[in-house]
């Protein structure tokens, strides 16, 4: 192919990372209101702010001058223009601007301008008519559509958006987000208005408001219809006189699982497995369950007031695991016993308490035989008896005899959910009839691209089925009752199916947490947040390793993370409920009884015959998928790929583990060169947390371009030489920042440095070891991370000794002989180190001084032999004991050491984090976090002496 001129994109040069991360964190906060993610649950979604910013920067040309193409502007003008683009990104990522048409129009215009510039540069290309049409920006494709964040933001930025996924649930989510809403934008709602509603047909509905309103209206209609047949299974309860008397609706029934007592004297008694007897611990409204034993029987009473000690432990015998005590005898009930009972089908349930609506407050009542009898008398006519994979990632319930999805529900839950499922189909027909009655043409169904009455009925069925899925998430036997806010918590608070021993059963026909109408209204609220005056969207089922949808499109994707989440196994929970009402609408998508799993790119050891085979499967499949992207993605744009980290992936060898290394291996084998990495945060805490907690950036974005087919190989020696020269400059930029770019946070440095390091590694066809074999990704990552902690040749000889000694011994003492050999190798000596004030040597032992050991009366202006190591730890001592002002006073006496001090702090933080030295890491993190304040204090104090560069 003729040479193509591809201007550097903004993402390949700079990003306002702090602003993007701040927006991501805000977006994850509770209480921000409806969000597109609420349309249907999916796991590990990327924040919309990140997706929007990354895609924008991926498509907009950097303003810098590029001599080879004769484009761009000089350094000063580029800096100004880049800041203008940064300002646009800062506005673009703010949550309140998500649908701001003015800002979105500006962003779309910048994308269009950059595309037209690229087309002009390539107008002489023989395929310019197809590859570089200036009137049409290339379409977008995400081959791992998942939760739909990236396709949605591509559509919001004005691109024709395509999403594909092997998983039918993911495909449906993407249809509901990018494909269906534009078909029915600006339509008036047609559903029956509720009695007493203030919404009349005179109100003007714009955007997705009409669609959303119909989701609400038909959701209410559906529940009214359901109550005609199942109301008897959801009885009201008589309130005691102290609560005003009369009948009250039940919000939830609280249940406990039971097993026969292992004590022979009570082997006929089904004893409770209660993890917590407390119902409410809200101050002034405390309530708890008190077991009352009478002979060989027991009952439960609900009492108000402060619960006695031990109530929060229920009948558990320890803080963790399935270990309990027999309520009747106190005999231990082991986890093995409970598992055996479960597998034999002998785990039962017993009603613990009833939560009712008592006017302005919730009322907690003792259980009644009538309510327990009614619940257990329900008999579903259909249930999702679909087996699940017992060894699936994140599954914890198979050990207790639960083997198919129907086992996760009570009989009453199955009746309620099954009734709603059946009525979704009837609602579809009613919507079609109602639309026809107001003049809509029938048209085709959704699967055939329709947008008339038939398609609208099917569209409403999709969203009503999504509300059913949300309801099922809150209405199963693995949910939890939370005493703090007295409400039901859903099953998928995390990506596991875990056992709960006592659980709430929400009244799904009541307008409360877990109810169907609130679920439908929430889905509707979230639909309203979707963009509507946008380009077309299309979602389809396709295997990323074999699809051809990518051809000529811009690609940004969020693939599976090795073995982190078993998407297909988890999503079966939703699929079995979606399949019943939606199979007639999308027969191809719902042709199978369960979600396809064999080709899913997740390294599940139990499915693939062990860890090694699972790794090989993942590497082969991901390499094929990445190869499709490298070969088919539009040549004018880099490809961006998200990878989610977890804390365990940072080790003493650096940032890497089997999953990360295997993923990188696949990307590079596929023909990509990695040109950049950007660490993104989406958690609510920026502070460094204890080592072992997930303190890393939530994900890393790889910026990739197709590797030159003429790329040569390089020797290990030459690779190390290039790494040493180029990486030092990149690390300096990351630590110090430049041109409005904030420095990379210490905790993210190990991730960020992978970009420039792997850019060197991946641009060659191979890096050859001494024996001629190609260097592995694992080895390359180790060398890159070693460069980061060793600091190349940046520091004075005494500091280099301290770095190496600290790496091996920390603050502990080591043998004098070892210290002497190391000191000589670094060009210094033990006596010189003592004179410099960084070590103590006695009794044949040498150790580094801790920050607290350094003298308080030290003055850098009069110390003629100050290693960077000493200067750093003196600043830490001063900061911890006296604050930023005093530390700044010390820095004022050695301004030429400022940058080396900060660089050393970054490197030491990274080293400590990898070794799990939490307290040591905290000291360096505190200094870096306070650096701006220290520098301000140093300027106020006034710098001592010359600003000339120190020879280190």
PDB file of N, CA and C in Angstrom, residues 474-516:
ATOM      1  N   UNK A 474     -32.503  -8.125  42.542  1.00  0.00           N
ATOM      2  CA  UNK A 474     -32.879  -7.780  43.914  1.00  0.00           C
ATOM      3  C   UNK A 474     -33.810  -8.831  44.537  1.00  0.00           C
ATOM      4  N   UNK A 475     -34.250  -9.803  43.741  1.00  0.00           N
ATOM      5  CA  UNK A 475     -35.248 -10.760  44.218  1.00  0.00           C
ATOM      6  C   UNK A 475     -34.764 -12.191  44.015  1.00  0.00           C
ATOM      7  N   UNK A 476     -33.781 -12.582  44.801  1.00  0.00           N
ATOM      8  CA  UNK A 476     -33.257 -13.946  44.789  1.00  0.00           C
ATOM      9  C   UNK A 476     -32.742 -14.266  46.187  1.00  0.00           C
ATOM     10  N   UNK A 477     -32.302 -15.469  46.405  1.00  0.00           N
ATOM     11  CA  UNK A 477     -31.920 -15.884  47.762  1.00  0.00           C
ATOM     12  C   UNK A 477     -30.454 -15.617  48.090  1.00  0.00           C
ATOM     13  N   UNK A 478     -29.771 -14.866  47.217  1.00  0.00           N
ATOM     14  CA  UNK A 478     -28.380 -14.480  47.502  1.00  0.00           C
ATOM     15  C   UNK A 478     -28.253 -12.976  47.707  1.00  0.00           C
ATOM     16  N   UNK A 479     -29.369 -12.322  47.980  1.00  0.00           N
ATOM     17  CA  UNK A 479     -29.348 -10.899  48.302  1.00  0.00           C
ATOM     18  C   UNK A 479     -29.065 -10.726  49.803  1.00  0.00           C
ATOM     19  N   UNK A 480     -28.922  -9.482  50.235  1.00  0.00           N
ATOM     20  CA  UNK A 480     -28.622  -9.206  51.651  1.00  0.00           C
ATOM     21  C   UNK A 480     -29.550  -8.107  52.166  1.00  0.00           C
ATOM     22  N   UNK A 481     -29.875  -8.204  53.446  1.00  0.00           N
ATOM     23  CA  UNK A 481     -30.569  -7.119  54.134  1.00  0.00           C
ATOM     24  C   UNK A 481     -29.513  -6.300  54.871  1.00  0.00           C
ATOM     25  N   UNK A 482     -29.498  -4.993  54.652  1.00  0.00           N
ATOM     26  CA  UNK A 482     -28.495  -4.131  55.269  1.00  0.00           C
ATOM     27  C   UNK A 482     -29.125  -3.358  56.421  1.00  0.00           C
ATOM     28  N   UNK A 483     -28.721  -3.640  57.666  1.00  0.00           N
ATOM     29  CA  UNK A 483     -29.319  -2.953  58.822  1.00  0.00           C
ATOM     30  C   UNK A 483     -29.071  -1.454  58.829  1.00  0.00           C
ATOM     31  N   UNK A 484     -27.968  -1.019  58.205  1.00  0.00           N
ATOM     32  CA  UNK A 484     -27.637   0.403  58.245  1.00  0.00           C
ATOM     33  C   UNK A 484     -28.653   1.279  57.549  1.00  0.00           C
ATOM     34  N   UNK A 485     -29.075   0.884  56.354  1.00  0.00           N
ATOM     35  CA  UNK A 485     -30.090   1.679  55.644  1.00  0.00           C
ATOM     36  C   UNK A 485     -31.397   0.922  55.460  1.00  0.00           C
ATOM     37  N   UNK A 486     -31.499  -0.222  56.111  1.00  0.00           N
ATOM     38  CA  UNK A 486     -32.735  -1.017  56.166  1.00  0.00           C
ATOM     39  C   UNK A 486     -33.336  -1.246  54.771  1.00  0.00           C
ATOM     40  N   UNK A 487     -32.537  -1.838  53.910  1.00  0.00           N
ATOM     41  CA  UNK A 487     -33.059  -2.138  52.579  1.00  0.00           C
ATOM     42  C   UNK A 487     -32.353  -3.347  51.993  1.00  0.00           C
ATOM     43  N   UNK A 488     -32.944  -3.843  50.908  1.00  0.00           N
ATOM     44  CA  UNK A 488     -32.397  -4.994  50.200  1.00  0.00           C
ATOM     45  C   UNK A 488     -31.196  -4.561  49.367  1.00  0.00           C
ATOM     46  N   UNK A 489     -30.123  -5.350  49.421  1.00  0.00           N
ATOM     47  CA  UNK A 489     -28.973  -5.130  48.549  1.00  0.00           C
ATOM     48  C   UNK A 489     -28.930  -6.246  47.511  1.00  0.00           C
ATOM     49  N   UNK A 490     -28.671  -5.867  46.265  1.00  0.00           N
ATOM     50  CA  UNK A 490     -28.753  -6.818  45.164  1.00  0.00           C
ATOM     51  C   UNK A 490     -27.639  -7.857  45.191  1.00  0.00           C
ATOM     52  N   UNK A 491     -27.838  -8.914  44.425  1.00  0.00           N
ATOM     53  CA  UNK A 491     -26.860  -9.990  44.319  1.00  0.00           C
ATOM     54  C   UNK A 491     -25.539  -9.494  43.756  1.00  0.00           C
ATOM     55  N   UNK A 492     -25.610  -8.734  42.650  1.00  0.00           N
ATOM     56  CA  UNK A 492     -24.384  -8.374  41.941  1.00  0.00           C
ATOM     57  C   UNK A 492     -23.808  -7.045  42.399  1.00  0.00           C
ATOM     58  N   UNK A 493     -23.571  -6.941  43.722  1.00  0.00           N
ATOM     59  CA  UNK A 493     -22.786  -5.823  44.216  1.00  0.00           C
ATOM     60  C   UNK A 493     -21.345  -5.981  43.773  1.00  0.00           C
ATOM     61  N   UNK A 494     -20.951  -7.214  43.473  1.00  0.00           N
ATOM     62  CA  UNK A 494     -19.653  -7.509  42.885  1.00  0.00           C
ATOM     63  C   UNK A 494     -19.853  -8.656  41.905  1.00  0.00           C
ATOM     64  N   UNK A 495     -18.776  -8.997  41.188  1.00  0.00           N
ATOM     65  CA  UNK A 495     -18.933  -9.960  40.102  1.00  0.00           C
ATOM     66  C   UNK A 495     -18.792 -11.405  40.585  1.00  0.00           C
ATOM     67  N   UNK A 496     -19.603 -11.770  41.572  1.00  0.00           N
ATOM     68  CA  UNK A 496     -19.625 -13.143  42.070  1.00  0.00           C
ATOM     69  C   UNK A 496     -21.063 -13.557  42.362  1.00  0.00           C
ATOM     70  N   UNK A 497     -21.277 -14.867  42.446  1.00  0.00           N
ATOM     71  CA  UNK A 497     -22.545 -15.413  42.927  1.00  0.00           C
ATOM     72  C   UNK A 497     -22.200 -16.106  44.240  1.00  0.00           C
ATOM     73  N   UNK A 498     -22.410 -15.387  45.335  1.00  0.00           N
ATOM     74  CA  UNK A 498     -21.976 -15.858  46.648  1.00  0.00           C
ATOM     75  C   UNK A 498     -23.167 -16.247  47.514  1.00  0.00           C
ATOM     76  N   UNK A 499     -22.935 -17.199  48.395  1.00  0.00           N
ATOM     77  CA  UNK A 499     -23.984 -17.700  49.280  1.00  0.00           C
ATOM     78  C   UNK A 499     -24.295 -16.689  50.373  1.00  0.00           C
ATOM     79  N   UNK A 500     -25.574 -16.511  50.673  1.00  0.00           N
ATOM     80  CA  UNK A 500     -25.984 -15.766  51.864  1.00  0.00           C
ATOM     81  C   UNK A 500     -26.855 -16.692  52.708  1.00  0.00           C
ATOM     82  N   UNK A 501     -26.713 -16.600  54.016  1.00  0.00           N
ATOM     83  CA  UNK A 501     -27.397 -17.544  54.915  1.00  0.00           C
ATOM     84  C   UNK A 501     -28.739 -17.019  55.394  1.00  0.00           C
ATOM     85  N   UNK A 502     -28.849 -15.715  55.482  1.00  0.00           N
ATOM     86  CA  UNK A 502     -30.168 -15.110  55.700  1.00  0.00           C
ATOM     87  C   UNK A 502     -30.345 -14.060  54.623  1.00  0.00           C
ATOM     88  N   UNK A 503     -31.562 -13.941  54.113  1.00  0.00           N
ATOM     89  CA  UNK A 503     -31.772 -13.089  52.947  1.00  0.00           C
ATOM     90  C   UNK A 503     -33.158 -12.460  52.995  1.00  0.00           C
ATOM     91  N   UNK A 504     -33.303 -11.281  52.372  1.00  0.00           N
ATOM     92  CA  UNK A 504     -34.616 -10.647  52.277  1.00  0.00           C
ATOM     93  C   UNK A 504     -35.340 -11.079  51.012  1.00  0.00           C
ATOM     94  N   UNK A 505     -36.633 -11.153  51.088  1.00  0.00           N
ATOM     95  CA  UNK A 505     -37.460 -11.387  49.900  1.00  0.00           C
ATOM     96  C   UNK A 505     -38.297 -10.135  49.688  1.00  0.00           C
ATOM     97  N   UNK A 506     -37.914  -9.319  48.724  1.00  0.00           N
ATOM     98  CA  UNK A 506     -38.611  -8.051  48.479  1.00  0.00           C
ATOM     99  C   UNK A 506     -39.989  -8.301  47.876  1.00  0.00           C
ATOM    100  N   UNK A 507     -40.904  -7.423  48.188  1.00  0.00           N
ATOM    101  CA  UNK A 507     -42.232  -7.456  47.580  1.00  0.00           C
ATOM    102  C   UNK A 507     -42.123  -6.756  46.232  1.00  0.00           C
ATOM    103  N   UNK A 508     -42.027  -7.528  45.153  1.00  0.00           N
ATOM    104  CA  UNK A 508     -41.757  -6.939  43.849  1.00  0.00           C
ATOM    105  C   UNK A 508     -42.954  -6.185  43.279  1.00  0.00           C
ATOM    106  N   UNK A 509     -44.109  -6.282  43.954  1.00  0.00           N
ATOM    107  CA  UNK A 509     -45.290  -5.564  43.472  1.00  0.00           C
ATOM    108  C   UNK A 509     -45.537  -4.277  44.244  1.00  0.00           C
ATOM    109  N   UNK A 510     -44.545  -3.887  45.058  1.00  0.00           N
ATOM    110  CA  UNK A 510     -44.647  -2.662  45.843  1.00  0.00           C
ATOM    111  C   UNK A 510     -43.640  -1.651  45.304  1.00  0.00           C
ATOM    112  N   UNK A 511     -43.929  -0.380  45.440  1.00  0.00           N
ATOM    113  CA  UNK A 511     -42.991   0.654  44.996  1.00  0.00           C
ATOM    114  C   UNK A 511     -41.939   0.873  46.071  1.00  0.00           C
ATOM    115  N   UNK A 512     -40.999  -0.068  46.146  1.00  0.00           N
ATOM    116  CA  UNK A 512     -39.905  -0.014  47.101  1.00  0.00           C
ATOM    117  C   UNK A 512     -38.689  -0.654  46.459  1.00  0.00           C
ATOM    118  N   UNK A 513     -37.548  -0.604  47.137  1.00  0.00           N
ATOM    119  CA  UNK A 513     -36.334  -1.213  46.592  1.00  0.00           C
ATOM    120  C   UNK A 513     -36.591  -2.688  46.309  1.00  0.00           C
ATOM    121  N   UNK A 514     -36.325  -3.120  45.087  1.00  0.00           N
ATOM    122  CA  UNK A 514     -36.599  -4.491  44.688  1.00  0.00           C
ATOM    123  C   UNK A 514     -37.902  -4.652  43.943  1.00  0.00           C
ATOM    124  N   UNK A 515     -38.766  -3.622  43.950  1.00  0.00           N
ATOM    125  CA  UNK A 515     -40.046  -3.683  43.262  1.00  0.00           C
ATOM    126  C   UNK A 515     -39.902  -3.490  41.761  1.00  0.00           C
ATOM    127  N   UNK A 516     -40.867  -4.019  40.991  1.00  0.00           N
ATOM    128  CA  UNK A 516     -40.775  -3.941  39.544  1.00  0.00           C
ATOM    129  C   UNK A 516     -41.011  -2.523  39.019  1.00  0.00           C
TER     130      UNK A 516
END
